[in-house]
Structure formats: C-alpha cells, structure tokens
Amino acid sequence: MNNSLNIPKKQKLTKKGQETRSRIIVAAAELMYEQGVARTTIEDVQNKAKISASQMYHYFKEKKELVLEVISYQTSRVIGTHTRYLSNLDSFEALYAWRDFIVNIQIKRNCEGGCPLGSLASELVEINSDAQQEIMSSFFEWEDSIKKGLRYMLNHGELNSDADPDKLALALLAALQGGLLLTQVRRDPTPIIVALDTMIEHIISFKKV
Amino acid sequence: MNNSLNIPKKQKLTKKGQETRSRIIVAAAELMYEQGVARTTIEDVQNKAKISASQMYHYFKEKKELVLEVISYQTSRVIGTHTRYLSNLDSFEALYAWRDFIVNIQIKRNCEGGCPLGSLASELVEINSDAQQEIMSSFFEWEDSIKKGLRYMLNHGELNSDADPDKLALALLAALQGGLLLTQVRRDPTPIIVALDTMIEHIISFKKV
C-alpha cells in the first residue's frame, strides 16, 4: 500500500496540498486496515503521516470524512487491480490467472488482513450510514467488473446459453469474500483456494462444447 | 438473542451467580453484535445487564475475558441452530430447508447485522490472538458440522463418488459467509440467496443417478 495514485485530486489545493492530503489518506487506510477503524485515532494518523494537528484539521475536520476517503481509496485500489484481470476474460485460463493473483496476495501477506473492503464493510455498515452507502457502491462496482468479464466469456462463445453471468458473478464475489475471511481466520490459503476453485469449476460446467 | 441456554456453567458460582454471569454475557453479545467490540465499553454492558461496577468486576476482571465468552456464546448459538439442519442431511430437500432457514433469518432482521461469528472474526482476528484462536476453532466446528452433513449424503447414496464432501463443505461455508456480508452491505437478501443456491446447484451436479 505504498502509492497514492488512486486518490482523486481535490479542487483548490496546491500540488503540495494534494500530496499532503494523499499522504493522510494512505496513512489512515494502512492504520485502519491493520487495527480497524474504531481503534484508529486522528492522532495515530497524524503521527503516521508526520503532520501537525492543525494541518490535519485543515484537510479533515472530522474522522468521518477521512473514513469516507479511505473507503474510496481502497475501492479504487481493489477494483483497479482486479479489473486488470477481469476486463477481458476470454478464456478459463484467464479466470485461473485472476484466481492465482488473489491467492498469491494472501500467501505473500501470510494470510493476514483479509479483504480491505470486506473489513471496512463488516466494521462500518451497521454504525455509519454514509459509509454503508459508499461500501455498497464499491461492491456493486466490483460485482459489475466480474459480471462484465463473465458476459464477455458468454458473448465470445466460452460459456453456453444456460450460464447466467450476473448470478455467477455475484456468487463468485461472495465466494471470494467468504474465502478471504476464512483464510484470514485460519492463517491458511486453503479456504480462498477451495472457495474460488469450486466456483470456477461450477462456471466451467457451463463451458460451450 | 433472548436466551442464555448456550452458556456453559462456571464452577463455584451459586445459581444466582450463574444467572448474573449469563446475563452479562448475553448483554455483551447483543451490544457487540450491534455496534462492534471496540465501541462497546464495560459501562455499556453494565447498564444493559443492570448490574453495578463491582458486580461486573466480580465476574469479569477485563473486557478481554468477556470477549472470549461472547465468542463462545455466539459459536454455540450459531452452530447449535445450524446443526439441527445439518445433522442428518439425507436429501437435497434438507439442504434447501437449511438454505431457507438462513435466508429467512436475514429477511426477518431486514438484512441487518450479518453473521454474529463473521463480524467478530473480521473485527478481532488481527488484534487479539486469543480471540483469533477461539474464532478459528468455532469456524472449524461449523465446517465440521457441514462436512458431516455432506458425508452423510455421500454415504447414503445421494452424492456420487466424484463429490468431495470436505471441499464442498468449506466452499459452502465460504459462500455462506460472503453471501451474508454482501446481504448485510446491500440490505437485500439476494446475495445470500444467490450464493447458497449456486453452491447447492453445484452440489446437485454430483447427484447420484
């Protein structure tokens, strides 16, 4: 999590101001990913971003505003990387390349942390209605990018007409989220591997022959 | 969440003491389910359970101890109810009855709250290693109860020998967890319905003919 490329520019800020603002969001995202939103104080973020309290206040009046920016930052990071694999799913090999990409991230981080969006969802949905709306949009966007990939496979004759790419996309996203949670709990990549492989085998059962 | 039947008795407490201890755990479980663990203070629990600070201290010296009891309480509640459906899965109708049971809970609670165990997992796994161990055991226990159900179907000739009940059980638990999270985020039962139906259709593809 060492780039700020995914952070939309804020109007009326200088280049330096944009950079500071991005640094705050990235620092907050890292802390909230590691220890949760409730346990992350504004002071923690200030220290990590190496800024003063008054600078912090200049950019974010309330923690709530910062939380919404963190959701938007994590959304563009997660969906950005997944879209690279999903934008032109033209074969089952491509589906397995996506699966390998997800599994390898978990192995590299020793199965710690879970999904950046899933964790925010679980913590915030019941207690912050603005966050719930943002996270809901994020998941719809993610689901759409999977739908597009599976529709592409249907339209390019990889899947037969019995396949419902919209339902399969939602089931695949659910398998991904549940698999990531169980992998995080068990510190073992097996759940995410089994969850994705089972869903991909199910999708393969619609292979056009 | 209005019973305390699932709370194991503590040695050396009077009947009244057991009851007070159970009342504390149930109150804590409800609050932590509604607002998360970090946001639930010992004072919140005291107020909800209608006890004094010194009574609280008599039963639980630290919030950490209480959190472990809440995990164990939620585990026995969740697995207890699911086991009723999973202990003798002797038909695909029984699998669909389990699915209906899960979906109906979500509809009744307006898709709020998500999975009591999944939420605890997502909040605690990275920050509390005792909780991580407890939650890992809980999920293994849950997975085992699903495995037993699917093995029963295999052994009673409902599934053919290509079916791997252990993998299918893990994939089904992942679909359940991911489906519940997406249903919670969207306030819509569709994700849990689609996630479970897709996995059950996949299991049906191993039906013995």
Coordinates of C-alpha atoms in Angstrom, one line a residue:
Chain A
M1 CA 0.0 0.0 0.0
N2 CA 2.7 2.5 -0.9
N3 CA 1.2 4.6 -3.6
S4 CA -1.4 7.3 -3.7
L5 CA -2.1 7.1 -7.5
N6 CA -5.7 6.1 -6.8
I7 CA -6.7 9.2 -4.8
P8 CA -8.8 11.7 -6.7
K9 CA -7.5 15.2 -6.7
K10 CA -9.3 17.7 -4.5
Q11 CA -10.2 21.1 -6.1
K12 CA -8.5 24.2 -4.8
L13 CA -5.4 22.6 -3.3
T14 CA -1.9 23.2 -4.4
K15 CA 0.3 20.4 -5.7
K16 CA 1.9 20.2 -2.2
G17 CA -1.5 20.3 -0.6
Q18 CA -2.7 17.4 -2.8
E19 CA 0.3 15.4 -1.8
T20 CA -0.2 16.0 1.9
R21 CA -3.9 15.1 1.6
S22 CA -3.0 11.9 -0.2
R23 CA -0.4 11.1 2.5
I24 CA -3.0 11.4 5.2
I25 CA -5.5 9.1 3.4
V26 CA -2.8 6.5 2.7
A27 CA -1.7 6.6 6.3
A28 CA -5.3 6.3 7.6
A29 CA -6.0 3.4 5.2
E30 CA -3.0 1.5 6.4
L31 CA -3.8 2.0 10.1
M32 CA -7.5 1.2 9.6
Y33 CA -6.6 -1.9 7.7
E34 CA -4.2 -3.1 10.4
Q35 CA -6.2 -2.2 13.5
G36 CA -9.7 -1.3 12.5
V37 CA -11.4 2.0 12.1
A38 CA -12.6 2.3 15.8
R39 CA -9.1 1.7 17.1
T40 CA -7.5 4.3 14.8
T41 CA -7.4 7.8 16.3
I42 CA -6.9 11.0 14.4
E43 CA -3.6 11.3 16.5
D44 CA -2.4 7.9 15.1
V45 CA -3.0 9.2 11.6
Q46 CA -1.2 12.5 12.3
N47 CA 1.8 10.6 13.7
K48 CA 2.0 8.2 10.8
A49 CA 1.5 10.9 8.2
K50 CA 4.0 13.1 10.0
I51 CA 1.8 16.2 10.1
S52 CA 0.6 18.6 12.8
A53 CA -2.8 18.7 14.4
S54 CA -3.6 22.0 12.6
Q55 CA -2.6 20.5 9.3
M56 CA -4.8 17.6 9.9
Y57 CA -7.7 19.9 10.7
H58 CA -7.1 21.9 7.6
Y59 CA -7.6 18.7 5.4
F60 CA -10.1 16.8 7.5
K61 CA -12.4 18.4 10.1
E62 CA -13.8 15.0 11.3
K63 CA -12.7 11.4 11.3
K64 CA -15.9 10.6 9.4
E65 CA -14.8 12.5 6.3
L66 CA -11.4 10.7 6.4
V67 CA -13.2 7.3 6.7
L68 CA -15.2 8.0 3.5
E69 CA -11.9 8.9 1.7
V70 CA -10.4 5.7 2.9
I71 CA -13.3 3.7 1.5
S72 CA -13.0 5.4 -1.8
Y73 CA -9.2 4.8 -1.9
Q74 CA -9.5 1.1 -1.0
T75 CA -12.2 0.7 -3.6
S76 CA -10.1 2.1 -6.4
R77 CA -7.1 0.1 -5.3
V78 CA -9.0 -3.2 -5.1
I79 CA -11.2 -2.8 -8.2
G80 CA -8.3 -1.3 -10.2
T81 CA -6.1 -4.3 -9.7
H82 CA -8.9 -6.8 -10.2
T83 CA -10.1 -5.1 -13.4
R84 CA -6.8 -5.7 -15.0
Y85 CA -7.6 -9.4 -14.8
L86 CA -11.4 -9.1 -15.4
S87 CA -11.6 -6.6 -18.2
N88 CA -11.1 -9.2 -21.0
L89 CA -11.9 -12.6 -19.6
D90 CA -11.6 -14.5 -22.8
S91 CA -10.7 -18.0 -21.5
F92 CA -10.8 -20.2 -18.5
E93 CA -7.0 -19.7 -18.2
A94 CA -7.7 -16.0 -17.7
L95 CA -10.1 -16.9 -14.9
Y96 CA -7.4 -19.0 -13.3
A97 CA -4.9 -16.2 -13.7
W98 CA -7.2 -14.0 -11.7
R99 CA -7.6 -16.7 -9.0
D100 CA -3.8 -17.1 -8.8
F101 CA -3.4 -13.3 -8.4
I102 CA -5.8 -13.3 -5.4
V103 CA -4.3 -16.4 -3.8
N104 CA -0.7 -15.1 -4.2
I105 CA -1.6 -11.9 -2.4
Q106 CA -2.8 -13.9 0.6
I107 CA 0.3 -16.1 0.6
K108 CA 2.6 -13.1 0.4
R109 CA 1.0 -11.4 3.4
N110 CA 0.8 -14.7 5.4
C111 CA -2.9 -14.7 5.1
E112 CA -3.2 -11.6 7.4
G113 CA -5.5 -8.7 7.0
G114 CA -8.3 -10.1 4.9
C115 CA -10.0 -8.0 2.2
P116 CA -9.5 -4.2 2.6
L117 CA -13.1 -3.6 1.5
G118 CA -14.7 -6.5 3.3
S119 CA -13.1 -5.5 6.6
L120 CA -14.3 -1.9 6.3
A121 CA -17.8 -3.3 5.4
S122 CA -18.0 -5.5 8.4
E123 CA -16.9 -2.8 10.8
L124 CA -18.9 0.2 9.4
V125 CA -22.1 -1.0 7.8
E126 CA -24.2 -1.0 10.9
I127 CA -22.9 2.1 12.5
N128 CA -22.3 4.6 9.8
S129 CA -24.9 5.1 7.1
D130 CA -22.7 7.2 4.8
A131 CA -20.1 4.5 4.9
Q132 CA -22.7 1.9 4.2
Q133 CA -23.8 3.7 1.1
E134 CA -20.2 4.1 -0.1
I135 CA -19.3 0.5 0.6
M136 CA -22.5 -0.7 -1.2
S137 CA -21.5 1.3 -4.3
S138 CA -18.0 -0.2 -4.1
F139 CA -19.3 -3.7 -4.0
F140 CA -21.7 -3.0 -6.9
E141 CA -18.7 -1.7 -8.9
W142 CA -16.7 -4.8 -8.1
E143 CA -19.6 -7.1 -8.9
D144 CA -20.0 -5.2 -12.3
S145 CA -16.4 -5.7 -13.2
I146 CA -16.8 -9.5 -12.6
K147 CA -20.2 -9.5 -14.5
K148 CA -18.5 -7.8 -17.5
G149 CA -15.8 -10.5 -17.5
L150 CA -18.3 -13.4 -17.4
R151 CA -20.6 -11.7 -20.0
Y152 CA -17.5 -11.3 -22.3
M153 CA -17.0 -15.1 -21.9
L154 CA -20.6 -15.8 -22.8
N155 CA -20.6 -13.4 -25.8
H156 CA -17.3 -14.9 -27.1
G157 CA -18.6 -18.5 -27.0
E158 CA -16.7 -19.7 -24.0
L159 CA -19.9 -20.2 -21.9
N160 CA -23.1 -21.8 -23.2
S161 CA -26.5 -20.0 -23.0
D162 CA -27.5 -21.8 -19.8
A163 CA -25.0 -19.7 -17.9
D164 CA -26.3 -16.6 -16.1
P165 CA -23.2 -14.4 -15.9
D166 CA -24.9 -12.0 -13.5
K167 CA -25.8 -14.7 -10.9
L168 CA -22.4 -16.3 -11.4
A169 CA -20.6 -13.0 -10.8
L170 CA -22.5 -12.4 -7.5
A171 CA -21.8 -16.0 -6.3
L172 CA -18.1 -15.6 -7.3
L173 CA -17.8 -12.3 -5.3
A174 CA -19.5 -14.0 -2.3
A175 CA -17.1 -17.0 -2.6
L176 CA -14.2 -14.5 -2.8
Q177 CA -15.3 -12.6 0.3
G178 CA -16.1 -15.6 2.4
G179 CA -12.9 -17.4 1.3
L180 CA -10.8 -14.4 2.2
L181 CA -12.4 -14.2 5.7
L182 CA -11.9 -17.9 6.4
T183 CA -8.3 -17.6 5.1
Q184 CA -7.7 -14.7 7.4
V185 CA -9.2 -16.5 10.4
R186 CA -7.2 -19.7 9.7
R187 CA -4.0 -18.1 8.5
D188 CA -4.1 -20.6 5.7
P189 CA -4.7 -20.1 2.0
T190 CA -6.8 -23.3 1.7
P191 CA -10.2 -21.6 2.2
I192 CA -9.7 -19.0 -0.5
I193 CA -8.3 -21.6 -2.9
V194 CA -11.1 -24.1 -2.3
A195 CA -13.8 -21.3 -2.5
L196 CA -12.5 -19.9 -5.8
D197 CA -11.7 -23.3 -7.4
T198 CA -15.2 -24.6 -6.6
M199 CA -16.9 -21.6 -8.1
I200 CA -14.6 -21.7 -11.2
E201 CA -15.3 -25.5 -11.6
H202 CA -19.0 -24.6 -11.4
I203 CA -18.5 -21.9 -14.1
I204 CA -16.6 -24.4 -16.2
S205 CA -19.7 -26.7 -16.1
F206 CA -21.2 -24.1 -18.5
K207 CA -18.4 -24.4 -21.0
K208 CA -19.6 -24.4 -24.5
V209 CA -18.7 -27.8 -26.2
Chain B
M1 CA -30.9 -13.4 21.3
N2 CA -33.1 -13.7 24.4
N3 CA -31.9 -16.9 25.9
S4 CA -28.8 -18.0 27.9
L5 CA -29.1 -21.7 27.4
N6 CA -25.9 -21.9 25.4
I7 CA -23.7 -20.5 28.1
P8 CA -21.6 -23.1 29.9
K9 CA -21.9 -23.1 33.7
K10 CA -18.9 -21.6 35.6
Q11 CA -17.7 -23.7 38.6
K12 CA -18.0 -22.3 42.1
L13 CA -20.9 -19.9 41.4
T14 CA -24.3 -20.1 43.0
K15 CA -27.4 -20.5 40.8
K16 CA -28.0 -16.7 41.1
G17 CA -24.3 -16.1 40.3
Q18 CA -24.6 -18.2 37.2
E19 CA -27.7 -16.3 36.1
T20 CA -26.0 -12.9 36.6
R21 CA -22.9 -14.1 34.7
S22 CA -25.1 -15.3 31.8
R23 CA -27.0 -12.0 31.8
I24 CA -23.7 -10.1 31.4
I25 CA -22.5 -12.3 28.5
V26 CA -25.9 -12.1 26.7
A27 CA -25.9 -8.3 27.1
A28 CA -22.3 -8.0 25.9
A29 CA -23.0 -10.3 22.9
E30 CA -26.0 -8.1 21.9
L31 CA -24.1 -4.9 22.2
M32 CA -21.0 -6.2 20.4
Y33 CA -23.2 -7.5 17.6
E34 CA -25.0 -4.2 17.2
Q35 CA -22.1 -1.8 17.5
G36 CA -18.9 -3.8 17.4
V37 CA -16.5 -4.9 20.1
A38 CA -14.3 -1.8 20.1
R39 CA -17.3 0.5 20.5
T40 CA -18.8 -1.5 23.4
T41 CA -17.5 -0.4 26.8
I42 CA -17.7 -2.3 30.1
E43 CA -20.0 0.5 31.2
D44 CA -22.4 -0.1 28.3
V45 CA -22.5 -3.8 29.3
Q46 CA -23.2 -2.9 33.0
N47 CA -26.0 -0.7 32.0
K48 CA -27.6 -3.2 29.7
A49 CA -27.2 -6.0 32.2
K50 CA -28.4 -3.8 35.0
I51 CA -25.6 -4.5 37.4
S52 CA -23.1 -2.5 39.4
A53 CA -19.4 -1.9 38.5
S54 CA -18.3 -4.0 41.4
Q55 CA -20.6 -6.9 40.3
M56 CA -19.1 -6.6 36.9
Y57 CA -15.6 -6.8 38.3
H58 CA -16.6 -9.8 40.3
Y59 CA -17.4 -11.8 37.2
F60 CA -15.1 -10.3 34.6
K61 CA -11.8 -8.6 35.5
E62 CA -11.1 -7.5 31.9
K63 CA -13.1 -6.8 28.8
K64 CA -10.8 -9.4 27.0
E65 CA -12.3 -12.2 29.2
L66 CA -15.8 -11.1 28.4
V67 CA -15.0 -11.0 24.6
L68 CA -13.8 -14.7 24.7
E69 CA -17.1 -15.7 26.5
V70 CA -19.1 -13.8 23.8
I71 CA -17.3 -15.7 21.1
S72 CA -18.1 -19.0 22.8
Y73 CA -21.7 -18.0 23.3
Q74 CA -22.2 -16.9 19.7
T75 CA -20.4 -20.1 18.5
S76 CA -22.8 -22.4 20.4
R77 CA -25.8 -20.3 19.3
V78 CA -24.9 -20.4 15.6
I79 CA -23.7 -23.9 15.4
G80 CA -26.5 -25.2 17.6
T81 CA -29.1 -23.9 15.3
H82 CA -27.3 -24.9 12.1
T83 CA -26.6 -28.4 13.4
R84 CA -30.4 -29.0 13.7
Y85 CA -30.5 -28.8 9.9
L86 CA -27.1 -30.4 9.1
S87 CA -27.0 -33.4 11.4
N88 CA -28.9 -35.6 9.1
L89 CA -28.8 -34.2 5.6
D90 CA -30.4 -37.1 3.8
S91 CA -31.8 -35.3 0.8
F92 CA -31.4 -32.2 -1.3
E93 CA -34.7 -31.0 0.1
A94 CA -33.0 -31.0 3.5
L95 CA -30.2 -28.9 2.1
Y96 CA -32.8 -26.4 0.7
A97 CA -34.5 -26.4 4.1
W98 CA -31.2 -25.3 5.7
R99 CA -30.9 -22.6 3.0
D100 CA -34.4 -21.3 3.7
F101 CA -33.7 -21.2 7.4
I102 CA -30.6 -19.0 6.8
V103 CA -32.4 -16.7 4.2
N104 CA -35.4 -16.3 6.5
I105 CA -33.3 -15.1 9.4
Q106 CA -31.9 -12.4 7.1
I107 CA -35.3 -11.3 5.8
K108 CA -36.7 -11.2 9.4
R109 CA -33.9 -8.9 10.6
N110 CA -34.1 -6.7 7.4
C111 CA -30.7 -8.0 6.4
E112 CA -29.0 -6.1 9.2
G113 CA -26.2 -7.4 11.4
G114 CA -24.6 -10.0 9.2
C115 CA -23.2 -13.2 10.7
P116 CA -22.6 -13.0 14.5
L117 CA -19.4 -15.1 14.2
G118 CA -18.2 -13.5 10.9
S119 CA -18.5 -10.0 12.4
L120 CA -16.5 -11.0 15.5
A121 CA -13.9 -12.6 13.2
S122 CA -13.4 -9.6 11.0
E123 CA -13.0 -7.2 13.9
L124 CA -10.9 -9.3 16.2
V125 CA -8.6 -11.7 14.2
E126 CA -5.8 -9.2 13.6
I127 CA -5.7 -7.6 17.1
N128 CA -6.4 -10.3 19.6
S129 CA -4.6 -13.6 19.2
D130 CA -6.7 -15.4 21.9
A131 CA -9.8 -14.3 20.1
Q132 CA -8.3 -15.5 16.7
Q133 CA -7.7 -18.9 18.2
E134 CA -11.2 -19.2 19.6
I135 CA -12.8 -18.0 16.4
M136 CA -10.7 -20.4 14.3
S137 CA -12.0 -23.3 16.4
S138 CA -15.5 -22.0 16.0
F139 CA -15.2 -22.0 12.2
F140 CA -13.6 -25.5 12.2
E141 CA -16.5 -26.7 14.3
W142 CA -19.0 -25.1 11.9
E143 CA -17.2 -26.5 8.9
D144 CA -17.2 -30.0 10.5
S145 CA -21.0 -29.9 11.0
I146 CA -21.4 -29.1 7.3
K147 CA -18.9 -31.8 6.4
K148 CA -20.8 -34.4 8.4
G149 CA -24.0 -33.5 6.6
L150 CA -22.4 -33.8 3.1
R151 CA -20.6 -37.0 4.1
Y152 CA -23.9 -38.4 5.2
M153 CA -25.4 -37.6 1.8
L154 CA -22.4 -39.3 0.1
N155 CA -22.7 -42.4 2.4
H156 CA -26.4 -42.7 1.8
G157 CA -26.1 -42.6 -1.9
E158 CA -27.4 -39.1 -2.5
L159 CA -24.0 -37.9 -3.9
N160 CA -21.8 -39.8 -6.3
S161 CA -18.2 -40.7 -5.6
D162 CA -16.8 -37.7 -7.6
A163 CA -18.1 -35.4 -4.8
D164 CA -15.5 -34.3 -2.2
P165 CA -17.7 -33.5 0.8
D166 CA -14.8 -31.8 2.7
K167 CA -14.1 -29.4 -0.1
L168 CA -17.7 -28.8 -0.8
A169 CA -18.3 -28.1 2.9
L170 CA -15.5 -25.5 3.0
A171 CA -16.8 -23.8 -0.2
L172 CA -20.3 -23.8 1.1
L173 CA -19.2 -22.1 4.4
A174 CA -17.3 -19.5 2.3
A175 CA -20.3 -18.9 0.2
L176 CA -22.4 -18.5 3.3
Q177 CA -20.0 -16.1 4.9
G178 CA -19.5 -14.0 1.7
G179 CA -23.2 -14.1 0.9
L180 CA -24.1 -12.8 4.4
L181 CA -21.6 -10.0 4.2
L182 CA -22.9 -8.8 0.8
T183 CA -26.5 -9.1 2.0
Q184 CA -25.7 -7.0 5.1
V185 CA -23.9 -4.4 2.9
R186 CA -26.8 -4.2 0.4
R187 CA -29.7 -4.7 2.9
D188 CA -31.0 -7.2 0.4
P189 CA -31.3 -11.0 0.7
T190 CA -30.3 -11.5 -3.0
P191 CA -26.6 -12.1 -2.3
I192 CA -27.1 -14.8 0.3
I193 CA -29.8 -16.5 -1.9
V194 CA -27.7 -16.5 -5.0
A195 CA -24.5 -17.6 -3.1
L196 CA -26.2 -20.5 -1.4
D197 CA -28.3 -21.5 -4.5
T198 CA -25.3 -21.5 -6.7
M199 CA -23.3 -23.8 -4.3
I200 CA -26.3 -26.1 -3.8
E201 CA -26.7 -26.4 -7.6
H202 CA -23.1 -27.2 -7.8
I203 CA -23.6 -29.9 -5.1
I204 CA -26.6 -31.2 -7.0
S205 CA -24.3 -31.7 -10.1
F206 CA -22.8 -34.6 -8.0
K207 CA -26.2 -36.2 -7.6
K208 CA -26.1 -40.0 -8.0
V209 CA -28.3 -41.1 -10.9

